[in-house]
mmCIF file of C-alpha atoms and ligand atoms in Angstrom:
data_model
loop_
_atom_site.group_PDB
_atom_site.id
_atom_site.type_symbol
_atom_site.label_atom_id
_atom_site.label_comp_id
_atom_site.label_asym_id
_atom_site.label_seq_id
_atom_site.Cartn_x
_atom_site.Cartn_y
_atom_site.Cartn_z
ATOM 1 C CA MET H 7 -4.978 -91.958 31.115
ATOM 2 C CA GLY H 8 -7.334 -90.617 28.417
ATOM 3 C CA SER H 9 -7.725 -86.986 27.357
ATOM 4 C CA ILE H 10 -9.439 -84.745 29.878
ATOM 5 C CA ILE H 11 -11.135 -82.905 26.986
ATOM 6 C CA PRO H 12 -12.927 -85.669 25.099
ATOM 7 C CA LEU H 13 -14.785 -85.202 21.820
ATOM 8 C CA LEU H 14 -13.332 -81.780 21.030
ATOM 9 C CA THR H 15 -12.041 -80.756 17.626
ATOM 10 C CA GLU H 16 -8.485 -79.485 17.105
ATOM 11 C CA PHE H 17 -9.772 -75.930 17.050
ATOM 12 C CA GLU H 18 -11.592 -76.432 20.325
ATOM 13 C CA LYS H 19 -8.524 -77.940 21.976
ATOM 14 C CA ASN H 20 -6.447 -74.951 20.859
ATOM 15 C CA SER H 21 -8.956 -72.317 21.818
ATOM 16 C CA ILE H 22 -9.898 -73.838 25.139
ATOM 17 C CA SER H 23 -6.885 -72.240 26.831
ATOM 18 C CA GLU H 24 -8.027 -68.711 25.939
ATOM 19 C CA ARG H 25 -11.691 -69.443 26.429
ATOM 20 C CA GLN H 26 -13.286 -67.801 29.403
ATOM 21 C CA ALA H 27 -15.646 -70.333 30.899
ATOM 22 C CA LEU H 28 -19.186 -69.562 31.895
ATOM 23 C CA PRO H 29 -19.271 -68.517 35.568
ATOM 24 C CA GLU H 30 -21.158 -70.912 37.803
ATOM 25 C CA LYS H 31 -23.821 -68.375 38.722
ATOM 26 C CA TYR H 32 -25.013 -68.447 35.090
ATOM 27 C CA LEU H 33 -25.721 -72.169 35.184
ATOM 28 C CA GLY H 34 -29.181 -73.604 35.825
ATOM 29 C CA LEU H 35 -31.135 -70.360 35.480
ATOM 30 C CA PRO H 36 -34.858 -70.617 34.632
ATOM 31 C CA ASP H 37 -35.622 -69.799 30.976
ATOM 32 C CA ALA H 38 -37.987 -66.951 31.819
ATOM 33 C CA GLU H 39 -35.388 -65.274 34.012
ATOM 34 C CA MET H 40 -32.709 -65.579 31.321
ATOM 35 C CA ASP H 41 -35.032 -64.124 28.706
ATOM 36 C CA ALA H 42 -35.898 -61.151 30.900
ATOM 37 C CA ARG H 43 -32.293 -60.457 31.849
ATOM 38 C CA ILE H 44 -31.015 -60.762 28.258
ATOM 39 C CA ALA H 45 -33.722 -58.347 27.116
ATOM 40 C CA ALA H 46 -32.814 -55.915 29.911
ATOM 41 C CA ALA H 47 -29.085 -55.983 29.153
ATOM 42 C CA ARG H 48 -29.792 -55.560 25.469
ATOM 43 C CA ALA H 49 -31.976 -52.534 26.152
ATOM 44 C CA THR H 50 -29.298 -50.980 28.377
ATOM 45 C CA LEU H 51 -26.616 -51.384 25.719
ATOM 46 C CA GLY H 52 -28.935 -49.989 23.037
ATOM 47 C CA GLU H 53 -27.217 -48.951 19.814
ATOM 48 C CA ARG H 54 -23.801 -49.862 21.241
ATOM 49 C CA LEU H 55 -24.710 -53.506 20.651
ATOM 50 C CA VAL H 56 -25.617 -55.578 17.629
ATOM 51 C CA ILE H 57 -26.372 -59.289 17.881
ATOM 52 C CA LEU H 58 -25.919 -61.436 14.777
ATOM 53 C CA GLY H 59 -27.544 -64.873 14.722
ATOM 54 C CA HIS H 60 -26.731 -67.646 12.275
ATOM 55 C CA HIS H 61 -29.654 -69.719 10.982
ATOM 56 C CA TYR H 62 -28.309 -72.828 12.716
ATOM 57 C CA GLN H 63 -28.534 -71.320 16.206
ATOM 58 C CA ARG H 64 -31.085 -72.629 18.656
ATOM 59 C CA ASP H 65 -34.377 -70.731 19.163
ATOM 60 C CA GLU H 66 -33.543 -69.533 22.686
ATOM 61 C CA VAL H 67 -30.582 -67.609 21.249
ATOM 62 C CA ILE H 68 -31.674 -66.516 17.801
ATOM 63 C CA ARG H 69 -34.780 -64.802 19.103
ATOM 64 C CA PHE H 70 -32.486 -62.048 20.438
ATOM 65 C CA ALA H 71 -30.629 -61.483 17.169
ATOM 66 C CA ASP H 72 -30.924 -58.105 15.456
ATOM 67 C CA PHE H 73 -30.061 -59.834 12.192
ATOM 68 C CA THR H 74 -30.370 -63.463 11.219
ATOM 69 C CA GLY H 75 -28.870 -65.076 8.154
ATOM 70 C CA ASP H 76 -26.164 -67.256 6.695
ATOM 71 C CA SER H 77 -22.490 -66.283 6.926
ATOM 72 C CA PHE H 78 -22.653 -64.179 3.772
ATOM 73 C CA LYS H 79 -25.751 -62.228 4.736
ATOM 74 C CA LEU H 80 -24.453 -61.599 8.247
ATOM 75 C CA SER H 81 -21.091 -60.401 6.894
ATOM 76 C CA ARG H 82 -22.963 -57.802 4.901
ATOM 77 C CA GLN H 83 -24.891 -56.565 7.949
ATOM 78 C CA ILE H 84 -21.771 -55.452 9.796
ATOM 79 C CA ALA H 85 -21.409 -52.296 7.718
ATOM 80 C CA THR H 86 -25.006 -51.307 8.502
ATOM 81 C CA ARG H 87 -24.365 -50.802 12.226
ATOM 82 C CA PRO H 88 -21.378 -48.434 12.481
ATOM 83 C CA LYS H 89 -22.543 -47.115 15.873
ATOM 84 C CA ALA H 90 -22.302 -50.538 17.519
ATOM 85 C CA ASP H 91 -19.208 -50.914 19.702
ATOM 86 C CA PHE H 92 -19.912 -54.587 20.321
ATOM 87 C CA ILE H 93 -20.805 -57.182 17.712
ATOM 88 C CA VAL H 94 -21.962 -60.312 19.517
ATOM 89 C CA PHE H 95 -21.797 -63.080 16.941
ATOM 90 C CA CYS H 96 -24.025 -66.035 17.752
ATOM 91 C CA GLY H 97 -22.382 -68.400 15.327
ATOM 92 C CA VAL H 98 -19.020 -70.131 15.122
ATOM 93 C CA HIS H 99 -15.432 -68.965 15.270
ATOM 94 C CA PHE H 100 -14.666 -68.394 11.576
ATOM 95 C CA MET H 101 -17.735 -66.138 11.289
ATOM 96 C CA ALA H 102 -16.555 -63.997 14.186
ATOM 97 C CA GLU H 103 -13.110 -63.751 12.575
ATOM 98 C CA SER H 104 -14.619 -62.502 9.323
ATOM 99 C CA ALA H 105 -16.675 -59.983 11.289
ATOM 100 C CA ASP H 106 -13.505 -58.740 12.982
ATOM 101 C CA VAL H 107 -11.873 -58.191 9.597
ATOM 102 C CA LEU H 108 -14.894 -56.410 8.126
ATOM 103 C CA CYS H 109 -15.805 -54.216 11.103
ATOM 104 C CA ALA H 110 -14.564 -50.708 11.936
ATOM 105 C CA PRO H 111 -11.527 -50.282 14.229
ATOM 106 C CA HIS H 112 -13.634 -49.205 17.241
ATOM 107 C CA GLN H 113 -15.831 -52.308 17.056
ATOM 108 C CA GLN H 114 -15.166 -55.454 19.080
ATOM 109 C CA VAL H 115 -16.429 -58.861 18.013
ATOM 110 C CA ILE H 116 -17.451 -61.351 20.669
ATOM 111 C CA LEU H 117 -18.225 -65.042 20.334
ATOM 112 C CA PRO H 118 -20.266 -66.022 23.414
ATOM 113 C CA ASP H 119 -18.442 -69.364 23.700
ATOM 114 C CA LEU H 120 -14.978 -69.554 22.127
ATOM 115 C CA ALA H 121 -15.323 -73.328 21.868
ATOM 116 C CA ALA H 122 -17.922 -72.838 19.122
ATOM 117 C CA GLY H 123 -15.734 -73.910 16.222
ATOM 118 C CA CYS H 124 -16.472 -75.635 12.921
ATOM 119 C CA SER H 125 -15.246 -79.122 12.148
ATOM 120 C CA MET H 126 -15.054 -78.305 8.442
ATOM 121 C CA ALA H 127 -12.908 -75.204 8.996
ATOM 122 C CA ASP H 128 -10.568 -77.339 11.121
ATOM 123 C CA MET H 129 -9.931 -79.600 8.130
ATOM 124 C CA ALA H 130 -7.775 -76.981 6.410
ATOM 125 C CA ASP H 131 -4.656 -76.027 8.306
ATOM 126 C CA PRO H 132 -2.436 -73.147 7.052
ATOM 127 C CA ASP H 133 0.694 -75.329 7.111
ATOM 128 C CA GLN H 134 -1.065 -77.970 5.022
ATOM 129 C CA LEU H 135 -2.132 -75.289 2.549
ATOM 130 C CA ALA H 136 1.409 -73.898 2.294
ATOM 131 C CA THR H 137 2.671 -77.427 1.628
ATOM 132 C CA CYS H 138 -0.013 -77.994 -1.008
ATOM 133 C CA TRP H 139 0.964 -74.749 -2.743
ATOM 134 C CA GLU H 140 4.619 -75.732 -2.769
ATOM 135 C CA GLU H 141 3.809 -79.190 -4.072
ATOM 136 C CA LEU H 142 1.669 -77.738 -6.861
ATOM 137 C CA GLN H 143 4.701 -75.673 -7.843
ATOM 138 C CA GLN H 144 6.916 -78.750 -7.752
ATOM 139 C CA MET H 145 4.408 -80.495 -10.011
ATOM 140 C CA GLY H 146 4.782 -77.597 -12.470
ATOM 141 C CA ILE H 147 1.133 -76.618 -12.076
ATOM 142 C CA LEU H 148 1.467 -73.100 -10.779
ATOM 143 C CA GLY H 149 3.986 -70.330 -10.655
ATOM 144 C CA PRO H 150 5.051 -67.592 -13.084
ATOM 145 C CA ASP H 151 6.461 -70.091 -15.589
ATOM 146 C CA THR H 152 3.233 -72.000 -15.850
ATOM 147 C CA GLU H 153 0.980 -69.242 -17.107
ATOM 148 C CA SER H 154 -0.894 -70.449 -20.138
ATOM 149 C CA LYS H 155 -0.897 -68.790 -23.547
ATOM 150 C CA SER H 156 -4.170 -67.179 -22.547
ATOM 151 C CA GLY H 157 -2.273 -65.326 -19.805
ATOM 152 C CA LYS H 158 -4.257 -66.992 -17.044
ATOM 153 C CA ALA H 159 -2.659 -68.157 -13.823
ATOM 154 C CA GLY H 160 -2.073 -71.872 -13.325
ATOM 155 C CA VAL H 161 -4.298 -72.106 -10.250
ATOM 156 C CA ILE H 162 -6.659 -69.682 -8.527
ATOM 157 C CA PRO H 163 -7.271 -70.605 -4.876
ATOM 158 C CA VAL H 164 -10.818 -70.282 -3.535
ATOM 159 C CA THR H 165 -11.768 -70.935 0.045
ATOM 160 C CA TYR H 166 -15.265 -71.370 1.393
ATOM 161 C CA ILE H 167 -16.072 -68.794 4.076
ATOM 162 C CA ASN H 168 -16.051 -71.739 6.513
ATOM 163 C CA SER H 169 -12.291 -71.539 6.974
ATOM 164 C CA ALA H 170 -9.840 -69.948 9.379
ATOM 165 C CA ALA H 171 -8.599 -66.372 8.949
ATOM 166 C CA SER H 172 -5.089 -67.677 8.263
ATOM 167 C CA ILE H 173 -6.410 -69.643 5.272
ATOM 168 C CA LYS H 174 -8.283 -66.632 3.921
ATOM 169 C CA ALA H 175 -5.155 -64.480 4.253
ATOM 170 C CA PHE H 176 -3.088 -67.032 2.314
ATOM 171 C CA ILE H 177 -5.696 -67.172 -0.439
ATOM 172 C CA GLY H 178 -6.124 -63.395 -0.631
ATOM 173 C CA GLU H 179 -2.390 -62.888 -1.042
ATOM 174 C CA ARG H 180 -2.314 -65.332 -3.957
ATOM 175 C CA GLY H 181 -5.021 -63.730 -6.061
ATOM 176 C CA GLY H 182 -7.857 -65.863 -4.751
ATOM 177 C CA THR H 183 -11.130 -65.208 -3.028
ATOM 178 C CA VAL H 184 -13.563 -66.424 -0.416
ATOM 179 C CA CYS H 185 -16.918 -67.863 -1.459
ATOM 180 C CA THR H 186 -20.175 -68.726 0.233
ATOM 181 C CA SER H 187 -22.781 -71.295 -0.680
ATOM 182 C CA GLY H 188 -24.856 -68.384 -1.994
ATOM 183 C CA ASN H 189 -22.314 -67.070 -4.486
ATOM 184 C CA ALA H 190 -20.321 -70.262 -5.217
ATOM 185 C CA LYS H 191 -21.321 -70.459 -8.902
ATOM 186 C CA ALA H 192 -20.420 -66.814 -9.563
ATOM 187 C CA THR H 193 -17.160 -67.326 -7.657
ATOM 188 C CA LEU H 194 -16.083 -70.301 -9.754
ATOM 189 C CA GLU H 195 -16.870 -68.305 -12.916
ATOM 190 C CA TRP H 196 -14.811 -65.409 -11.554
ATOM 191 C CA ALA H 197 -11.904 -67.739 -10.789
ATOM 192 C CA PHE H 198 -12.012 -69.506 -14.179
ATOM 193 C CA GLU H 199 -11.758 -66.106 -15.881
ATOM 194 C CA ARG H 200 -8.426 -65.736 -14.103
ATOM 195 C CA GLY H 201 -6.995 -69.241 -13.875
ATOM 196 C CA GLU H 202 -6.823 -72.563 -15.651
ATOM 197 C CA LYS H 203 -7.637 -74.510 -12.486
ATOM 198 C CA ILE H 204 -9.231 -73.848 -9.126
ATOM 199 C CA LEU H 205 -7.928 -75.113 -5.815
ATOM 200 C CA PHE H 206 -11.125 -75.239 -3.751
ATOM 201 C CA LEU H 207 -11.109 -75.710 0.008
ATOM 202 C CA PRO H 208 -12.031 -76.877 2.576
ATOM 203 C CA ASP H 209 -15.376 -78.411 1.443
ATOM 204 C CA GLN H 210 -14.941 -80.877 -1.397
ATOM 205 C CA HIS H 211 -18.719 -81.296 -1.705
ATOM 206 C CA LEU H 212 -19.541 -77.629 -2.251
ATOM 207 C CA GLY H 213 -16.715 -77.432 -4.795
ATOM 208 C CA ARG H 214 -17.778 -80.583 -6.634
ATOM 209 C CA ASN H 215 -21.514 -79.855 -6.564
ATOM 210 C CA THR H 216 -21.090 -76.299 -7.795
ATOM 211 C CA ALA H 217 -18.619 -77.225 -10.536
ATOM 212 C CA TYR H 218 -20.723 -80.178 -11.754
ATOM 213 C CA TYR H 219 -24.315 -79.036 -11.313
ATOM 214 C CA LYS H 220 -23.916 -75.289 -11.944
ATOM 215 C CA LEU H 221 -21.000 -75.143 -14.400
ATOM 216 C CA GLY H 222 -21.267 -78.556 -16.076
ATOM 217 C CA ILE H 223 -17.680 -79.602 -15.350
ATOM 218 C CA PRO H 224 -17.433 -83.419 -15.593
ATOM 219 C CA LEU H 225 -16.439 -85.374 -12.497
ATOM 220 C CA ASP H 226 -13.370 -86.766 -14.263
ATOM 221 C CA GLU H 227 -11.991 -83.225 -14.470
ATOM 222 C CA MET H 228 -11.877 -83.021 -10.673
ATOM 223 C CA VAL H 229 -9.399 -84.526 -8.236
ATOM 224 C CA VAL H 230 -9.417 -84.696 -4.446
ATOM 225 C CA TRP H 231 -6.313 -83.378 -2.681
ATOM 226 C CA ASP H 232 -5.706 -85.204 0.577
ATOM 227 C CA PRO H 233 -3.662 -82.852 2.788
ATOM 228 C CA HIS H 234 -2.449 -85.809 4.856
ATOM 229 C CA GLU H 235 -0.722 -87.412 1.844
ATOM 230 C CA ILE H 236 2.424 -86.386 0.012
ATOM 231 C CA PHE H 237 1.439 -84.501 -3.169
ATOM 232 C CA GLY H 238 -2.146 -84.789 -1.991
ATOM 233 C CA GLY H 239 -2.032 -88.507 -2.779
ATOM 234 C CA LEU H 240 -2.116 -87.629 -6.504
ATOM 235 C CA GLU H 241 0.112 -88.097 -9.552
ATOM 236 C CA PRO H 242 1.220 -84.890 -11.320
ATOM 237 C CA GLU H 243 -0.532 -86.015 -14.517
ATOM 238 C CA GLU H 244 -3.855 -86.391 -12.691
ATOM 239 C CA VAL H 245 -3.567 -82.875 -11.304
ATOM 240 C CA LYS H 246 -2.506 -81.475 -14.697
ATOM 241 C CA ARG H 247 -5.617 -82.943 -16.332
ATOM 242 C CA ALA H 248 -7.969 -81.626 -13.622
ATOM 243 C CA ARG H 249 -9.782 -78.291 -13.652
ATOM 244 C CA MET H 250 -10.943 -78.533 -10.037
ATOM 245 C CA ILE H 251 -8.577 -79.541 -7.236
ATOM 246 C CA LEU H 252 -10.875 -80.272 -4.303
ATOM 247 C CA TRP H 253 -9.517 -80.230 -0.764
ATOM 248 C CA LYS H 254 -10.458 -83.348 1.188
ATOM 249 C CA GLY H 255 -12.723 -81.670 3.736
ATOM 250 C CA HIS H 256 -16.410 -81.853 4.555
ATOM 251 C CA CYS H 257 -19.111 -80.796 6.989
ATOM 252 C CA SER H 258 -19.801 -83.530 9.496
ATOM 253 C CA VAL H 259 -23.424 -82.375 9.769
ATOM 254 C CA HIS H 260 -24.252 -82.318 6.048
ATOM 255 C CA GLU H 261 -22.371 -85.523 5.260
ATOM 256 C CA ARG H 262 -24.976 -87.385 7.279
ATOM 257 C CA PHE H 263 -27.616 -86.928 4.583
ATOM 258 C CA THR H 264 -27.902 -89.940 2.300
ATOM 259 C CA VAL H 265 -29.631 -91.195 -0.848
ATOM 260 C CA PRO H 266 -31.519 -93.930 1.110
ATOM 261 C CA GLN H 267 -33.025 -91.161 3.256
ATOM 262 C CA ILE H 268 -34.351 -89.504 0.098
ATOM 263 C CA GLU H 269 -35.733 -92.816 -1.176
ATOM 264 C CA ALA H 270 -37.444 -93.401 2.179
ATOM 265 C CA VAL H 271 -38.987 -89.937 2.353
ATOM 266 C CA ARG H 272 -40.312 -90.290 -1.201
ATOM 267 C CA ARG H 273 -41.976 -93.592 -0.224
ATOM 268 C CA GLN H 274 -43.495 -92.112 2.942
ATOM 269 C CA HIS H 275 -44.604 -88.789 1.420
ATOM 270 C CA PRO H 276 -45.541 -89.206 -2.251
ATOM 271 C CA GLY H 277 -45.199 -85.850 -4.015
ATOM 272 C CA VAL H 278 -42.636 -84.545 -1.507
ATOM 273 C CA ARG H 279 -39.963 -82.214 -2.849
ATOM 274 C CA VAL H 280 -36.469 -82.682 -1.514
ATOM 275 C CA ILE H 281 -34.192 -79.656 -1.150
ATOM 276 C CA VAL H 282 -30.652 -79.929 0.231
ATOM 277 C CA HIS H 283 -27.695 -77.728 1.055
ATOM 278 C CA PRO H 284 -24.757 -78.083 -1.378
ATOM 279 C CA GLU H 285 -22.473 -79.228 1.468
ATOM 280 C CA VAL H 286 -24.118 -82.668 1.122
ATOM 281 C CA PRO H 287 -22.395 -85.326 -1.046
ATOM 282 C CA TRP H 288 -22.784 -85.248 -4.842
ATOM 283 C CA ALA H 289 -25.059 -88.311 -4.976
ATOM 284 C CA VAL H 290 -27.465 -86.714 -2.490
ATOM 285 C CA VAL H 291 -27.758 -83.556 -4.613
ATOM 286 C CA ASN H 292 -28.275 -85.829 -7.619
ATOM 287 C CA ALA H 293 -31.180 -87.600 -5.921
ATOM 288 C CA ALA H 294 -32.755 -84.376 -4.575
ATOM 289 C CA ASP H 295 -35.091 -82.039 -6.475
ATOM 290 C CA ASP H 296 -33.240 -78.846 -5.664
ATOM 291 C CA ASN H 297 -30.244 -77.526 -3.771
ATOM 292 C CA GLY H 298 -28.923 -74.215 -2.551
ATOM 293 C CA SER H 299 -27.689 -72.106 0.332
ATOM 294 C CA THR H 300 -29.725 -71.725 3.493
ATOM 295 C CA GLU H 301 -31.073 -68.411 2.203
ATOM 296 C CA TYR H 302 -32.073 -70.118 -1.051
ATOM 297 C CA ILE H 303 -33.778 -72.949 0.839
ATOM 298 C CA LEU H 304 -35.767 -70.490 2.957
ATOM 299 C CA LYS H 305 -36.861 -68.455 -0.062
ATOM 300 C CA THR H 306 -37.791 -71.490 -2.139
ATOM 301 C CA VAL H 307 -39.930 -73.079 0.571
ATOM 302 C CA ARG H 308 -41.581 -69.797 1.608
ATOM 303 C CA GLU H 309 -42.535 -69.047 -1.995
ATOM 304 C CA SER H 310 -43.757 -72.563 -2.827
ATOM 305 C CA PRO H 311 -47.483 -73.124 -3.463
ATOM 306 C CA ALA H 312 -49.790 -73.838 -0.534
ATOM 307 C CA GLY H 313 -50.043 -77.561 0.098
ATOM 308 C CA SER H 314 -46.386 -78.210 -0.788
ATOM 309 C CA VAL H 315 -44.523 -80.831 1.221
ATOM 310 C CA TRP H 316 -40.756 -80.417 1.633
ATOM 311 C CA ALA H 317 -38.007 -82.615 3.018
ATOM 312 C CA VAL H 318 -35.065 -80.374 3.830
ATOM 313 C CA GLY H 319 -31.455 -81.514 4.100
ATOM 314 C CA THR H 320 -29.692 -79.033 6.346
ATOM 315 C CA GLU H 321 -29.187 -78.240 10.039
ATOM 316 C CA VAL H 322 -32.210 -79.120 12.153
ATOM 317 C CA HIS H 323 -32.775 -75.777 13.910
ATOM 318 C CA LEU H 324 -33.282 -74.035 10.589
ATOM 319 C CA VAL H 325 -35.572 -76.845 9.414
ATOM 320 C CA ASN H 326 -37.728 -76.755 12.547
ATOM 321 C CA ARG H 327 -38.094 -72.967 12.497
ATOM 322 C CA LEU H 328 -39.001 -73.042 8.818
ATOM 323 C CA ALA H 329 -41.554 -75.785 9.482
ATOM 324 C CA ASN H 330 -43.231 -73.666 12.181
ATOM 325 C CA GLU H 331 -43.133 -70.542 10.040
ATOM 326 C CA VAL H 332 -44.809 -71.998 6.944
ATOM 327 C CA ALA H 333 -47.321 -74.282 8.717
ATOM 328 C CA PRO H 334 -50.158 -75.010 8.161
ATOM 329 C CA ASP H 335 -50.020 -73.983 4.474
ATOM 330 C CA ARG H 336 -46.888 -75.981 3.744
ATOM 331 C CA THR H 337 -45.324 -79.005 5.407
ATOM 332 C CA VAL H 338 -41.603 -79.134 6.132
ATOM 333 C CA ILE H 339 -39.771 -82.131 7.562
ATOM 334 C CA SER H 340 -36.114 -82.910 8.101
ATOM 335 C CA LEU H 341 -34.621 -85.261 5.530
ATOM 336 C CA ASP H 342 -32.885 -87.032 8.421
ATOM 337 C CA GLN H 343 -35.611 -88.300 10.731
ATOM 338 C CA PHE H 344 -33.325 -87.763 13.732
ATOM 339 C CA GLY H 345 -32.433 -84.219 12.622
ATOM 340 C CA CYS H 346 -28.812 -83.249 11.945
ATOM 341 C CA LEU H 347 -27.579 -80.918 14.656
ATOM 342 C CA CYS H 348 -24.464 -78.745 14.442
ATOM 343 C CA SER H 349 -23.052 -79.470 17.874
ATOM 344 C CA THR H 350 -20.518 -76.646 17.761
ATOM 345 C CA MET H 351 -23.167 -74.022 16.950
ATOM 346 C CA PHE H 352 -25.124 -75.476 19.851
ATOM 347 C CA ARG H 353 -22.368 -74.447 22.256
ATOM 348 C CA VAL H 354 -23.665 -70.874 22.137
ATOM 349 C CA SER H 355 -26.356 -71.057 24.805
ATOM 350 C CA PRO H 356 -28.689 -68.390 26.205
ATOM 351 C CA ASN H 357 -26.640 -68.659 29.420
ATOM 352 C CA HIS H 358 -23.516 -67.614 27.513
ATOM 353 C CA LEU H 359 -25.365 -64.794 25.784
ATOM 354 C CA LEU H 360 -26.698 -63.517 29.104
ATOM 355 C CA TRP H 361 -23.266 -63.605 30.732
ATOM 356 C CA ILE H 362 -21.623 -61.790 27.819
ATOM 357 C CA LEU H 363 -24.267 -59.054 27.734
ATOM 358 C CA GLU H 364 -24.387 -58.458 31.492
ATOM 359 C CA GLU H 365 -20.601 -58.203 31.549
ATOM 360 C CA LEU H 366 -20.692 -55.695 28.693
ATOM 361 C CA VAL H 367 -23.136 -53.617 30.710
ATOM 362 C CA GLU H 368 -20.494 -53.626 33.461
ATOM 363 C CA GLY H 369 -17.811 -52.600 30.962
ATOM 364 C CA ARG H 370 -16.096 -55.988 30.774
ATOM 365 C CA VAL H 371 -15.456 -57.757 27.453
ATOM 366 C CA HIS H 372 -15.070 -61.538 27.380
ATOM 367 C CA ASN H 373 -14.377 -63.961 24.544
ATOM 368 C CA ARG H 374 -13.348 -61.322 22.038
ATOM 369 C CA VAL H 375 -12.225 -62.670 18.657
ATOM 370 C CA THR H 376 -9.422 -60.834 16.875
ATOM 371 C CA VAL H 377 -7.579 -61.645 13.694
ATOM 372 C CA PRO H 378 -3.822 -60.969 13.970
ATOM 373 C CA ASP H 379 -2.750 -57.747 12.258
ATOM 374 C CA ASP H 380 -0.425 -59.582 9.875
ATOM 375 C CA GLN H 381 -3.409 -61.524 8.492
ATOM 376 C CA LYS H 382 -5.917 -58.702 8.368
ATOM 377 C CA HIS H 383 -4.934 -57.032 5.119
ATOM 378 C CA TRP H 384 -5.111 -60.117 2.897
ATOM 379 C CA ASN H 385 -8.206 -61.327 4.697
ATOM 380 C CA ARG H 386 -9.867 -58.057 3.880
ATOM 381 C CA VAL H 387 -8.765 -58.315 0.246
ATOM 382 C CA ALA H 388 -10.228 -61.839 -0.018
ATOM 383 C CA LEU H 389 -13.467 -60.915 1.763
ATOM 384 C CA ASP H 390 -13.932 -57.746 -0.306
ATOM 385 C CA ARG H 391 -13.587 -59.871 -3.435
ATOM 386 C CA MET H 392 -16.240 -62.180 -2.001
ATOM 387 C CA LEU H 393 -18.616 -59.309 -1.302
ATOM 388 C CA SER H 394 -18.155 -58.001 -4.847
ATOM 389 C CA ILE H 395 -19.037 -61.351 -6.497
ATOM 390 C CA GLN H 396 -22.811 -61.905 -6.686
HETATM 391 S S1 SF4 O 22 -22.978 -77.046 9.998
HETATM 392 FE FE1 SF4 O 22 -21.008 -77.916 9.338
HETATM 393 S S2 SF4 O 22 -19.983 -76.290 8.202
HETATM 394 FE FE2 SF4 O 22 -21.673 -75.333 9.388
HETATM 395 S S3 SF4 O 22 -20.694 -74.657 11.300
HETATM 396 FE FE3 SF4 O 22 -21.540 -76.721 11.687
HETATM 397 S S4 SF4 O 22 -19.793 -78.105 11.238
HETATM 398 FE FE4 SF4 O 22 -19.287 -76.123 10.336
#
């Protein structure tokens, strides 16, 4: 007999046991009723509540957010609402974990549906990372004896914010930091001031694109570490020659963008400018006109001259909202004609938001996300480093 939970990621399978499912009475409600009830619950909770909405959320949810942004921007907003007892994070699990680390002790972080994970974050497992670290030591690439004459460490670990709290804790304890797509260049510079090499995880594309396009590191000075292979599937000499050790992970949404799509959009819309998120593959960035974080994409398109036509390579909800916002002065289309949807973000529905808020009004907290105490300290260290690197 097949699995009873088809098409779920490892994270989702693990979290499903603690996930509190949406009660039946919250299914099938008319949109107008949900809107009115969410607004009413929000008003009742007042300053005790803050709702954070990631750019990739659907319209029916993000319209209720007090703050919208990418992971980095939302992380920064937490400190601005000290009176809020409840931080409802309309995003995915790793974002809620970071919020739990950064918030004050009296604040509780809630993810409306605990099955909202991230397939990229699932690609780096703490046991795999511990094994990688040990194997790098066995290869003679890191450890106290391998410090170079310059006094730098052998390897500085850097994890993208799209990773589990356990990964961030491991990295923080070993002198590393967390990065976002917005501060990736500054983060790599920070790490190269401290180490000869960078172990970058979980997104190989963000690591490669930032190192190549922003720092000018040649591709032959980068290797890909496959956590499913012994010694990452690499020879010690290959790793010794490399400056970037890229974890073999990716975003299943952004990997769908391709060079043929760019060629097609240029044929169909002469003069179009193509802008992509750096989670897309290297060749796609190479064929595009520009690349950057979601915040960078928004700013660039908003500030472009009237009449500009843009093809945007990132999650479709952001693209559609941007298209509506800048029309009719500018035209925005998705680089993928079918629109790349983040299906895990999509799990947070207005029904879930309504249920969570009405239960909070009644004094009941569901789907709280907490980072274990033994991981909190080093998480905080890693995230504070991230917030200090611009
Ligand atoms: S878009 Fe990709 S990286 Fe972002 S949450 Fe979805 S799966 Fe994760």
